[in-house]
PDB file of C-alpha atoms in Angstrom:
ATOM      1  CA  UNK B 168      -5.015  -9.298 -54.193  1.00 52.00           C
ATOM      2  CA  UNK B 169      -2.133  -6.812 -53.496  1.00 59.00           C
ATOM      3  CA  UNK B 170      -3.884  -4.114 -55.543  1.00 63.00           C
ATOM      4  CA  UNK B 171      -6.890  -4.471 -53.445  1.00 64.00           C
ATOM      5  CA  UNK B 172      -5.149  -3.906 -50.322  1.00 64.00           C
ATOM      6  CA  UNK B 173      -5.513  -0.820 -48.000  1.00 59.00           C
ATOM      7  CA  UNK B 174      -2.903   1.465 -47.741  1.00 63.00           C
ATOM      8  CA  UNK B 175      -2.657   4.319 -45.064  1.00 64.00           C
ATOM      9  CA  UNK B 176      -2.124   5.110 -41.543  1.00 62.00           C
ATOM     10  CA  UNK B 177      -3.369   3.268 -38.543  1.00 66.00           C
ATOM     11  CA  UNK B 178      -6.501   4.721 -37.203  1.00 65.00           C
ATOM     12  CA  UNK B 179      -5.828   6.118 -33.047  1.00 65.00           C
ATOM     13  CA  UNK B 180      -2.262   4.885 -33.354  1.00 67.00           C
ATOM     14  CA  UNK B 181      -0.861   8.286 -34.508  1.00 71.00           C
ATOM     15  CA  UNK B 182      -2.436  12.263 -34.123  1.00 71.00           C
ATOM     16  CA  UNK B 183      -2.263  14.304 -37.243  1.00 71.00           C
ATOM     17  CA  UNK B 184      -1.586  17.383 -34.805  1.00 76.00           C
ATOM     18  CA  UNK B 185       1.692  19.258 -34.311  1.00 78.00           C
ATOM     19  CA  UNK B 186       3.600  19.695 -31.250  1.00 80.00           C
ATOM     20  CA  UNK B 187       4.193  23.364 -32.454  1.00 81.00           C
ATOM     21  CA  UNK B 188       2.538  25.490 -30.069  1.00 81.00           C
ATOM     22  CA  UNK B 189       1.614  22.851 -27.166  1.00 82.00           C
ATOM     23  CA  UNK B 190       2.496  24.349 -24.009  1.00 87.00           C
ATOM     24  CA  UNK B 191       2.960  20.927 -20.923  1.00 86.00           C
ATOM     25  CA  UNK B 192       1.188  21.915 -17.756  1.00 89.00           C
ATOM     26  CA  UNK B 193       4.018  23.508 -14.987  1.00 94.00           C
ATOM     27  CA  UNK B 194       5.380  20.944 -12.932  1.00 94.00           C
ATOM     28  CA  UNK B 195       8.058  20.863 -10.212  1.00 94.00           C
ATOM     29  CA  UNK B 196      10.029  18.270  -8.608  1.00 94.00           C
ATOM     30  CA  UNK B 197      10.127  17.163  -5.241  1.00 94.00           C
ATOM     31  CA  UNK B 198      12.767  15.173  -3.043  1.00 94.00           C
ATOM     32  CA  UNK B 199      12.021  12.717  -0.268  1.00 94.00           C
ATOM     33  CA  UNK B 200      14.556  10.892   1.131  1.00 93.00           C
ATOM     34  CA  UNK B 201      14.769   7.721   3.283  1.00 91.00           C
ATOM     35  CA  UNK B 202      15.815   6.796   6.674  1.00 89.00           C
ATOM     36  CA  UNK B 203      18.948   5.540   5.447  1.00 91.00           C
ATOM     37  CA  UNK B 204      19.658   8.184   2.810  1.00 89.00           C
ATOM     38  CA  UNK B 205      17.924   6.716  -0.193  1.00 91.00           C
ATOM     39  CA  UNK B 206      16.676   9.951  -2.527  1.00 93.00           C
ATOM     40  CA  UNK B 207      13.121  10.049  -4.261  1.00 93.00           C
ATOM     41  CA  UNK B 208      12.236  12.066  -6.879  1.00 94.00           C
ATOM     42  CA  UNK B 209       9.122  13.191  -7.852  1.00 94.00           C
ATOM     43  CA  UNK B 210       6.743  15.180 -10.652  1.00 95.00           C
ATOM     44  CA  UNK B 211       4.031  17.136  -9.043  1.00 94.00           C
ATOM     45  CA  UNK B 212       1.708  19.791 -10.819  1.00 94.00           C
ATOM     46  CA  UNK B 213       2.642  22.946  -9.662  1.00 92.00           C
ATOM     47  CA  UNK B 214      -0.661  23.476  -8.126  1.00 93.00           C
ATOM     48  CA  UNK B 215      -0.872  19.639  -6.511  1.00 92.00           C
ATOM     49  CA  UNK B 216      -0.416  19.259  -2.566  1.00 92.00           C
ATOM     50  CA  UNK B 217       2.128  17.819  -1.621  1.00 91.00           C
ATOM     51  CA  UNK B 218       1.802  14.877   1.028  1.00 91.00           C
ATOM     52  CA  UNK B 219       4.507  14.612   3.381  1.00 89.00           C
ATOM     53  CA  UNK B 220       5.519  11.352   2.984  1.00 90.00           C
ATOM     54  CA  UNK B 221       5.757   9.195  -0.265  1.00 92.00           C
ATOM     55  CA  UNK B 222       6.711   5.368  -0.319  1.00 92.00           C
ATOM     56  CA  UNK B 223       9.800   4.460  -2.821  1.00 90.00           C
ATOM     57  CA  UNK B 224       9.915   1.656  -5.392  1.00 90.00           C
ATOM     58  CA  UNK B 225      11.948  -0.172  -2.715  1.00 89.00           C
ATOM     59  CA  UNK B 226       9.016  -0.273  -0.263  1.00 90.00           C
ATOM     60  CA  UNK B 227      10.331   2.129   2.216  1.00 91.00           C
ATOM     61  CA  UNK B 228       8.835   5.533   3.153  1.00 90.00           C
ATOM     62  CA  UNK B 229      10.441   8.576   2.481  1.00 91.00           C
ATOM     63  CA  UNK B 230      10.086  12.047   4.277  1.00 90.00           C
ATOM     64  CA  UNK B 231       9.850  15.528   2.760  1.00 91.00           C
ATOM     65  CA  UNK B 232      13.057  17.297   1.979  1.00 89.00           C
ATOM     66  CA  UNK B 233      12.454  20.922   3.866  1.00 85.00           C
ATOM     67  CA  UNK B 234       9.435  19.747   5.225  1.00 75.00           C
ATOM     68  CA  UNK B 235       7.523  19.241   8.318  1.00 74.00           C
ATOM     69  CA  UNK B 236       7.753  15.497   9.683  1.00 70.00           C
ATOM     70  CA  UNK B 237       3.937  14.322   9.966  1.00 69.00           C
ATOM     71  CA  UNK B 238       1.726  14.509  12.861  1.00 71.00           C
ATOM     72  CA  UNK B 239       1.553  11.165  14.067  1.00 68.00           C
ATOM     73  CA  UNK B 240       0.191  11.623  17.507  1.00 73.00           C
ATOM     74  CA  UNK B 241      -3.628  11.391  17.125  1.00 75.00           C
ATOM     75  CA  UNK B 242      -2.656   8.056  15.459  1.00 72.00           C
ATOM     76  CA  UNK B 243      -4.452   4.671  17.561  1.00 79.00           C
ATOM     77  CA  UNK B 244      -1.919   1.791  18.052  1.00 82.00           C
ATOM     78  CA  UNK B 245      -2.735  -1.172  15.442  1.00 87.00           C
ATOM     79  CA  UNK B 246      -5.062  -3.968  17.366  1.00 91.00           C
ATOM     80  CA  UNK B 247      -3.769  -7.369  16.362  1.00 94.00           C
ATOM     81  CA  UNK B 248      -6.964  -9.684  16.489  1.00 95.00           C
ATOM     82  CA  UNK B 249      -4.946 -10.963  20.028  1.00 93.00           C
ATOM     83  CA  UNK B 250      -5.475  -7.689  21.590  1.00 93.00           C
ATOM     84  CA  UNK B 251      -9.175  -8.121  20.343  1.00 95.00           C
ATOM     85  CA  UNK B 252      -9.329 -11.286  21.996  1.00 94.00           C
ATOM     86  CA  UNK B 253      -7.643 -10.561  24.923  1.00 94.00           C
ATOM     87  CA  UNK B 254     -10.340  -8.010  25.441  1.00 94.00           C
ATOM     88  CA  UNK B 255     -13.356 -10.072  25.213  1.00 95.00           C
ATOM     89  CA  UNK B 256     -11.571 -13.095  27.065  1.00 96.00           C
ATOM     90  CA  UNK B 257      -8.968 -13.291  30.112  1.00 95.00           C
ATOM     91  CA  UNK B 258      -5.931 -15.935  29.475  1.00 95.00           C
ATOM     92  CA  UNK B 259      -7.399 -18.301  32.047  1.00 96.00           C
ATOM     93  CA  UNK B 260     -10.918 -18.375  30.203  1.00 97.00           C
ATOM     94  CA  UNK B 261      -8.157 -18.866  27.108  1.00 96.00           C
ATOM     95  CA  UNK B 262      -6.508 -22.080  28.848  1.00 96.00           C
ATOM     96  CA  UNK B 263      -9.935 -23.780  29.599  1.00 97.00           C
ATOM     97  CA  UNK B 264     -11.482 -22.965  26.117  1.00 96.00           C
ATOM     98  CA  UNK B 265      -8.310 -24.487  24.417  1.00 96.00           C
ATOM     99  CA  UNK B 266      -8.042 -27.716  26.686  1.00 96.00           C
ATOM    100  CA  UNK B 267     -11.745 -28.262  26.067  1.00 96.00           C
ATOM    101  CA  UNK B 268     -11.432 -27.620  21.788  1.00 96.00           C
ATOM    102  CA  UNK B 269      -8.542 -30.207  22.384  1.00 95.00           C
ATOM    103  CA  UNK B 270     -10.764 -32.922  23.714  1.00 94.00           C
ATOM    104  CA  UNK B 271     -12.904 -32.170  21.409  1.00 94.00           C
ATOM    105  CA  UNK B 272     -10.572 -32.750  18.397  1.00 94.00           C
ATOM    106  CA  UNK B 273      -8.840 -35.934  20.043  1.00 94.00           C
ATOM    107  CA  UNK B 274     -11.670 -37.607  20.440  1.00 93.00           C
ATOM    108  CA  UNK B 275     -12.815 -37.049  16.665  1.00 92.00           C
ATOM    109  CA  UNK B 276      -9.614 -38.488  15.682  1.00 92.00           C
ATOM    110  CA  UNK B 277     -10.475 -41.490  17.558  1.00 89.00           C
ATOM    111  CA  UNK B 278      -7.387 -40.913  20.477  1.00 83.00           C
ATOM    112  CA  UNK B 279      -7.659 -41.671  23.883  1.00 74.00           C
ATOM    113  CA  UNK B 280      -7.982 -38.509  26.477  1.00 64.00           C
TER     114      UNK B 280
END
């Protein structure tokens, strides 16, 4: 059986091509840094934009080193689904809605109002 085997290289797992005259793409390196001083480093083509703010492995977001801080002023405040609500509904409507939901449930579970 051993005679019968295949011998040779593993097809996709390796490229027959040299290295030799493989030039990589230009690159350069950027730095953002934290709030509290943490640096991030990071490859860009040398013809990429460059956002001006990048999130570190740690979760927090980092600013551009020599950069301009973002425009955030044309940015809308985040509506919670309360502000939504509050919106459709004033807090006194709220009251009666939940004391009436409450009777409701109560007297499903068989309690006495």
């Amino acid at each position: 059986m051993s005679d019968r085997s295949l011998r040779g290289m593993r097809l996709g797992a390796q490229s027959m091509e040299t290295e030799s005259g493989v030039e990589p793409a230009p690159r350069q390196r950027v730095e953002y840094r934290c709030a509290d001083g943490e640096q991030v480093f990071v490859m860009f083509s040398s013809e990429a934009e460059i956002p001006a703010t990048w999130t570190s492995k740690t979760g927090k977001e980092a600013l551009l080193v020599n950069g301009e801080a973002p425009d955030t002023s044309n940015d809308k405040p985040i509506r919670t689904h309360w502000d939504m609500l509050l919106e459709r509904r004033s807090l006194p409507e709220l009251e009666v809605i939940l004391a009436d939901r409450l009777t409701i449930l109560r007297e499903k579970r068989g309690e006495k109002v």
